[in-house]
Amino acid sequence: MQVVYSPAHLAHDITLETFMGLPIPANEVAERAEKIRQALEADGGFPFVEPTEHGEAPITAVHDPGLVRFLEAAWSEVRRQGLQRPFLSADTYPNRQMFEGMSPDAVARLAREPEHAAGRAGFWGLDSAAPLVAGTYIAARAAVDVALTTVDLVLGGATSAYGLCRPPGHHAARSMYGGYCFFNNAAIAAETIVRATGERVAILDVDYHHGNGSQQIFWRRADVRYVSIHADPDRAYPYFLGRADEVGEGDGTGENLNIPLGAGATNDDYVAAVERALEAVLAVPGSVIVVSLGFDTYGLDPIGDFALTTDVYHEIGRRTAATGRRLVILQEGGYHRPSLGENARAWLRGAEGRAFDPLPATGFGEGGAVAG
Ligand code: SP5
Ligand code: ZN
């Protein structure tokens, strides 16, 4: 299987994030993608290709141009405004209760982008845990090119291809970034496939978190079905979307399927959910599935609470490919760095119908035991 990778992700050089107002070591770091790259290179069965540039049009097909302009200018604004910060994070968000009782017209007029960078980040952002730095825009644009080059490979005849996207994408909505995501790589890929083929497309999201951005973008759409297995938002980010009763509206009614799981979900729980999800995916005609692939479902993940093991990723990859659909597989989350490479290798080898043998000795591709 071909792998699309760009070193441009390194420009999104993150060391800190905030959690509930306090700085903590960042989870979504460059080392994640490098670990996956190293493991797939070591495997020998994954030829690497660089992305080609696809321009801005596929991005503004799903995102507000204002979001693109904000992300493009955000860091130079931080500098221009003399803000001495290692990263940009919002100060104030336009919480909907701020405008309670005001008409939709009034809200549209009043809730507009301010000048201060900390207000701009609040206007366009979902949360305070998605740090933006000097190289974020370059990296986020490259991640979109990685996704679109992966689409090119599959529409060009490949059975499947893997885009090593970083930063990830599924929390980014039409007019909003957040959750370590800036552009919604999977949504841009799905929209591009719909436009190129005229077929319906399904997104299968197996990241630990609900892909609120993907759900929002296709909420009223009949041509893109969004199916997600994730931690129940009652206890996990993004908290305010991802419940089972969210089924879409209008033309999109019935095209959104959320499968929330409880804490401690096991391999068996998860495979049962995958069976349900794949049934929903196969219920729509079409030849391509976009997979939002996260490994934060892993037992040792620092921000997840599921109990999955490496073997089950091989099995899920195998079952997803056994649908007979072609797969555009795009990387989302996964934060236990020692296991990321092996988990990706297992999933992708499963999707190719190849056996998975863990690398000898370490079990994690390189270097020693893992602290739990
Ligand atoms: C793409 C993706 O997986 N995004 C996840 C965004 C999660 N954002 C909230 C993270 C909360 C981290 N909690 C840290 C707990 C430290 N003990
Ligand atoms: Zn996630």
XYZ file of C-alpha atoms and ligand atoms in Angstrom:
390
model
C 0.000 0.000 0.000
C 1.302 3.424 -0.899
C 1.813 5.937 1.894
C 1.578 9.678 1.348
C 3.834 11.636 3.701
C 5.221 15.154 3.820
C 7.941 16.431 6.172
C 6.045 19.749 6.164
C 4.172 18.518 9.267
C 7.373 19.206 11.245
C 6.629 22.935 10.923
C 3.677 22.406 13.293
C 6.183 22.122 16.104
C 4.184 21.738 19.312
C 5.575 21.173 22.801
C 2.830 22.489 25.115
C -0.948 22.533 25.171
C -3.326 23.698 27.864
C -5.769 21.500 29.732
C -8.324 23.223 31.979
C -6.214 26.353 32.005
C -2.876 24.790 32.867
C 0.030 24.090 30.517
C 0.799 20.390 30.013
C 3.168 18.577 27.618
C 1.523 18.471 24.206
C -0.095 15.270 22.988
C -0.293 16.059 19.290
C 3.455 16.321 18.572
C 5.622 15.836 15.490
C 7.110 12.645 16.898
C 3.745 10.918 16.320
C 3.994 11.087 12.548
C 7.705 10.304 12.624
C 7.070 7.123 14.633
C 4.508 5.974 12.081
C 6.802 6.870 9.180
C 9.689 4.912 10.708
C 7.599 1.802 11.353
C 6.133 1.745 7.847
C 9.541 2.330 6.288
C 11.016 -0.492 8.377
C 8.229 -2.810 7.239
C 9.412 -2.507 3.647
C 5.950 -3.081 2.158
C 4.870 0.550 2.101
C 6.262 2.698 -0.723
C 6.305 6.397 0.216
C 5.181 9.196 -2.075
C 5.195 12.952 -1.503
C 1.961 14.891 -1.853
C 1.277 17.138 -4.813
C -0.187 20.619 -4.373
C -3.941 20.838 -4.795
C -4.498 24.506 -4.053
C -7.166 26.177 -1.960
C -10.339 25.342 -3.927
C -10.859 21.858 -2.393
C -10.479 23.435 1.068
C -13.042 26.186 0.543
C -15.382 23.527 -0.874
C -15.966 22.521 2.763
C -14.528 25.386 4.858
C -15.409 29.069 5.252
C -12.765 31.146 3.432
C -12.643 33.266 6.598
C -11.246 30.289 8.519
C -8.555 29.827 5.893
C -7.606 33.513 6.101
C -7.557 33.414 9.917
C -5.257 30.381 9.991
C -3.015 31.865 7.324
C -2.558 35.167 9.164
C -2.896 34.094 12.817
C 0.789 33.855 13.682
C 1.826 37.049 11.934
C -1.023 38.751 13.848
C 0.315 37.382 17.153
C 3.682 38.924 16.287
C 2.225 42.180 14.916
C 0.184 42.605 18.093
C 3.310 42.105 20.191
C 2.001 39.051 22.019
C 4.893 37.204 23.643
C 3.566 33.664 23.583
C 4.930 30.238 22.610
C 1.578 29.463 20.938
C -1.752 31.112 20.219
C -4.722 29.978 22.256
C -8.029 31.803 22.727
C -8.940 34.092 25.601
C -12.706 34.368 25.068
C -15.202 32.328 23.053
C -18.541 33.587 21.699
C -20.523 31.224 23.932
C -24.059 31.002 22.553
C -25.598 32.170 25.849
C -23.821 35.509 25.389
C -26.386 36.230 22.669
C -29.418 34.668 24.334
C -32.665 36.404 23.385
C -31.129 38.259 20.450
C -32.537 37.557 16.994
C -30.556 35.400 14.537
C -30.080 38.592 12.456
C -28.701 40.492 15.417
C -26.398 37.625 16.348
C -25.085 37.414 12.789
C -24.258 41.125 12.988
C -22.827 41.205 16.501
C -20.864 37.952 16.686
C -18.096 38.966 14.316
C -14.347 38.516 14.244
C -12.627 41.008 16.544
C -9.153 42.410 16.063
C -7.258 41.014 19.047
C -5.629 37.669 18.234
C -6.974 36.112 21.462
C -10.502 37.069 20.380
C -9.941 35.906 16.821
C -8.805 32.524 18.121
C -12.016 32.412 20.174
C -14.144 33.384 17.192
C -12.752 30.576 14.984
C -11.790 28.041 17.658
C -13.641 25.328 19.555
C -11.347 24.858 22.545
C -8.229 26.111 24.289
C -6.257 22.863 23.810
C -5.368 23.288 20.105
C -2.177 25.389 20.078
C -1.345 27.331 16.911
C 2.296 28.180 16.118
C 4.327 29.807 13.327
C 4.316 26.732 11.083
C 0.781 25.520 11.744
C -0.766 26.868 8.540
C 1.975 25.407 6.299
C 1.625 22.025 7.994
C -2.178 22.049 7.899
C -2.145 22.909 4.173
C 0.332 20.058 3.576
C -1.920 17.636 5.505
C -4.749 18.515 3.108
C -2.429 17.865 0.161
C -1.500 14.518 1.742
C -5.215 13.628 1.953
C -5.950 14.751 -1.609
C -2.943 12.887 -3.016
C -4.235 9.785 -1.214
C -7.569 10.366 -2.974
C -5.719 10.683 -6.318
C -4.040 7.306 -5.788
C -7.336 5.567 -5.039
C -9.315 7.261 -7.813
C -6.387 6.387 -10.058
C -6.982 2.714 -9.420
C -5.319 1.742 -6.134
C -7.431 -0.520 -3.919
C -6.317 1.484 -0.911
C -3.833 4.157 0.103
C -2.808 5.739 3.389
C -2.321 9.447 4.021
C -0.135 10.158 7.048
C -1.954 13.404 7.799
C -0.618 15.650 10.555
C -2.166 17.764 11.955
C -5.325 15.631 12.077
C -8.673 16.937 10.840
C -11.955 15.468 12.055
C -12.733 18.076 14.746
C -12.473 20.964 12.244
C -15.936 22.121 11.152
C -16.885 24.383 8.250
C -16.005 27.562 10.157
C -14.052 26.249 13.147
C -10.744 24.689 14.139
C -10.094 22.735 17.356
C -9.140 19.411 18.898
C -5.634 19.613 17.375
C -7.332 19.947 13.946
C -7.223 22.918 11.540
C -8.570 21.693 8.191
C -10.809 18.644 7.987
C -8.659 16.386 5.824
C -11.247 13.575 5.674
C -14.154 15.888 4.844
C -12.127 17.571 2.096
C -11.255 14.120 0.737
C -14.886 12.950 0.831
C -16.148 16.109 -0.867
C -13.477 15.761 -3.561
C -14.461 12.131 -4.213
C -18.159 13.032 -4.468
C -17.383 15.768 -6.992
C -14.985 13.594 -9.014
C -17.119 10.450 -9.173
C -20.734 11.508 -8.617
C -20.926 8.555 -6.235
C -21.986 8.538 -2.619
C -19.177 8.325 -0.095
C -19.066 6.976 3.447
C -16.709 8.222 6.140
C -15.854 5.592 8.744
C -14.378 7.359 11.779
C -12.568 5.054 14.204
C -10.696 7.704 16.177
C -11.421 7.579 19.947
C -13.121 10.981 19.715
C -16.294 11.915 17.896
C -15.497 13.743 14.646
C -17.784 16.674 15.298
C -16.385 18.571 12.318
C -17.102 15.808 9.826
C -20.602 15.388 11.257
C -21.276 19.127 11.050
C -20.019 19.518 7.489
C -22.229 16.731 6.104
C -25.160 17.085 8.570
C -27.753 17.911 5.872
C -26.087 16.000 3.044
C -27.509 12.846 1.445
C -24.343 12.104 -0.517
C -21.866 11.662 2.353
C -22.721 9.277 5.181
C -20.788 9.781 8.419
C -20.400 6.754 10.706
C -18.390 7.105 13.913
C -17.417 4.905 16.863
C -16.157 6.964 19.811
C -16.115 7.673 23.507
C -19.471 8.872 24.808
C -19.355 12.695 24.843
C -20.816 12.647 28.344
C -17.264 11.930 29.530
C -14.993 12.838 26.634
C -14.048 15.593 24.233
C -15.777 17.147 22.240
C -18.508 16.870 24.927
C -21.296 18.611 23.015
C -21.734 16.367 19.962
C -21.489 12.650 19.313
C -24.624 11.209 20.872
C -26.567 8.345 19.326
C -29.646 10.472 18.635
C -27.760 12.737 16.200
C -28.927 11.349 12.852
C -28.681 14.346 10.509
C -31.417 16.667 9.217
C -33.167 17.429 5.948
C -31.649 15.493 3.033
C -29.120 14.135 5.514
C -31.649 12.538 7.848
C -30.439 9.010 8.588
C -27.012 9.649 7.039
C -25.267 10.254 10.369
C -24.609 7.325 12.702
C -22.947 7.801 16.077
C -21.922 4.763 18.114
C -20.777 6.024 21.540
C -19.002 3.538 23.802
C -18.414 3.457 27.553
C -15.113 3.666 29.396
C -12.996 0.544 29.229
C -14.407 -0.644 25.879
C -12.709 -3.949 25.000
C -11.605 -5.469 21.713
C -14.875 -7.445 21.617
C -17.011 -4.372 22.342
C -15.167 -2.502 19.646
C -15.346 -5.198 16.968
C -19.097 -5.491 17.574
C -19.359 -1.719 17.014
C -17.247 -2.004 13.853
C -19.632 -4.652 12.506
C -22.567 -2.284 13.050
C -20.658 0.596 11.502
C -19.631 -1.387 8.414
C -23.211 -2.499 7.910
C -24.251 1.161 7.817
C -21.386 1.983 5.458
C -22.346 -0.826 3.066
C -26.004 0.209 3.093
C -25.136 3.136 0.825
C -24.047 2.534 -2.760
C -20.587 3.714 -3.755
C -17.101 2.352 -4.226
C -14.966 4.388 -1.802
C -14.774 4.621 1.990
C -12.817 7.418 3.658
C -11.399 6.060 6.919
C -10.621 8.524 9.721
C -8.067 6.371 11.490
C -7.152 7.082 15.108
C -5.165 5.001 17.561
C -6.276 6.852 20.687
C -8.526 3.805 21.223
C -5.366 1.925 22.299
C -5.252 0.662 25.879
C -2.213 2.737 26.795
C -3.296 5.960 25.111
C -2.761 8.888 27.503
C -6.034 10.676 26.644
C -8.330 7.727 25.849
C -9.949 5.129 28.119
C -10.578 2.197 25.764
C -8.668 -1.072 26.056
C -7.794 -1.999 22.471
C -4.675 -3.993 21.581
C -2.473 -4.016 18.491
C -3.935 -7.304 17.203
C -7.422 -5.891 16.969
C -6.224 -3.102 14.662
C -5.075 -5.782 12.233
C -8.506 -7.383 12.449
C -10.370 -4.074 11.974
C -8.211 -3.229 8.958
C -8.942 -6.668 7.541
C -12.698 -6.337 8.061
C -12.829 -2.813 6.642
C -11.057 -3.931 3.473
C -13.261 -7.046 3.296
C -16.171 -4.737 2.435
C -14.712 -4.756 -1.074
C -14.756 -0.959 -1.178
C -11.644 1.034 -1.979
C -10.143 2.760 1.033
C -8.797 6.297 1.448
C -7.219 5.890 4.873
C -6.308 9.145 6.652
C -4.518 9.478 9.973
C -6.337 11.272 12.803
C -5.351 10.918 16.489
C -3.404 8.460 18.631
C -1.026 9.709 21.328
C 0.818 6.744 22.823
C 3.954 7.327 20.815
C 5.749 4.021 21.504
C 2.896 1.982 19.990
C 1.764 4.232 17.118
C 4.039 2.759 14.466
C 3.138 -0.840 15.220
C -0.572 -0.064 15.481
C -0.541 1.667 12.090
C 1.473 -1.162 10.561
C -0.996 -3.719 11.949
C -4.064 -1.866 10.649
C -2.647 -1.255 7.197
C -1.307 -4.794 6.785
C -4.750 -6.055 7.793
C -6.322 -3.840 5.139
C -4.039 -5.417 2.560
C -4.889 -8.934 3.703
C -1.314 -9.448 4.842
C -0.395 -11.191 8.085
C 0.938 -9.100 10.941
C 3.998 -10.155 12.855
C 5.026 -7.711 15.563
C 8.621 -6.617 15.226
C 10.777 -8.980 17.285
C 12.014 -8.126 20.786
C 10.465 -4.751 21.475
C 6.916 -5.194 20.298
C 6.871 -1.459 19.685
C 9.181 -1.051 16.767
C 12.013 0.380 18.765
C 13.264 0.755 22.247
C 12.250 -1.014 25.339
C 9.415 -1.286 27.714
C 6.487 1.035 27.919
C 5.379 2.710 31.084
C 1.616 2.381 31.546
C -7.698 14.375 16.660
C -7.857 14.137 18.122
O -7.691 13.008 18.588
N -8.127 15.200 18.890
C -8.302 15.062 20.283
C -8.530 16.365 20.949
C -8.633 16.194 22.430
N -8.617 17.453 23.089
C -8.801 17.398 24.509
C -7.671 16.677 25.132
C -7.862 16.573 26.616
C -6.564 16.112 27.185
N -6.700 15.711 28.506
C -5.435 15.625 29.158
C -5.561 14.934 30.455
C -4.266 14.967 31.166
N -4.331 14.146 32.315
Zn -8.930 11.465 18.827
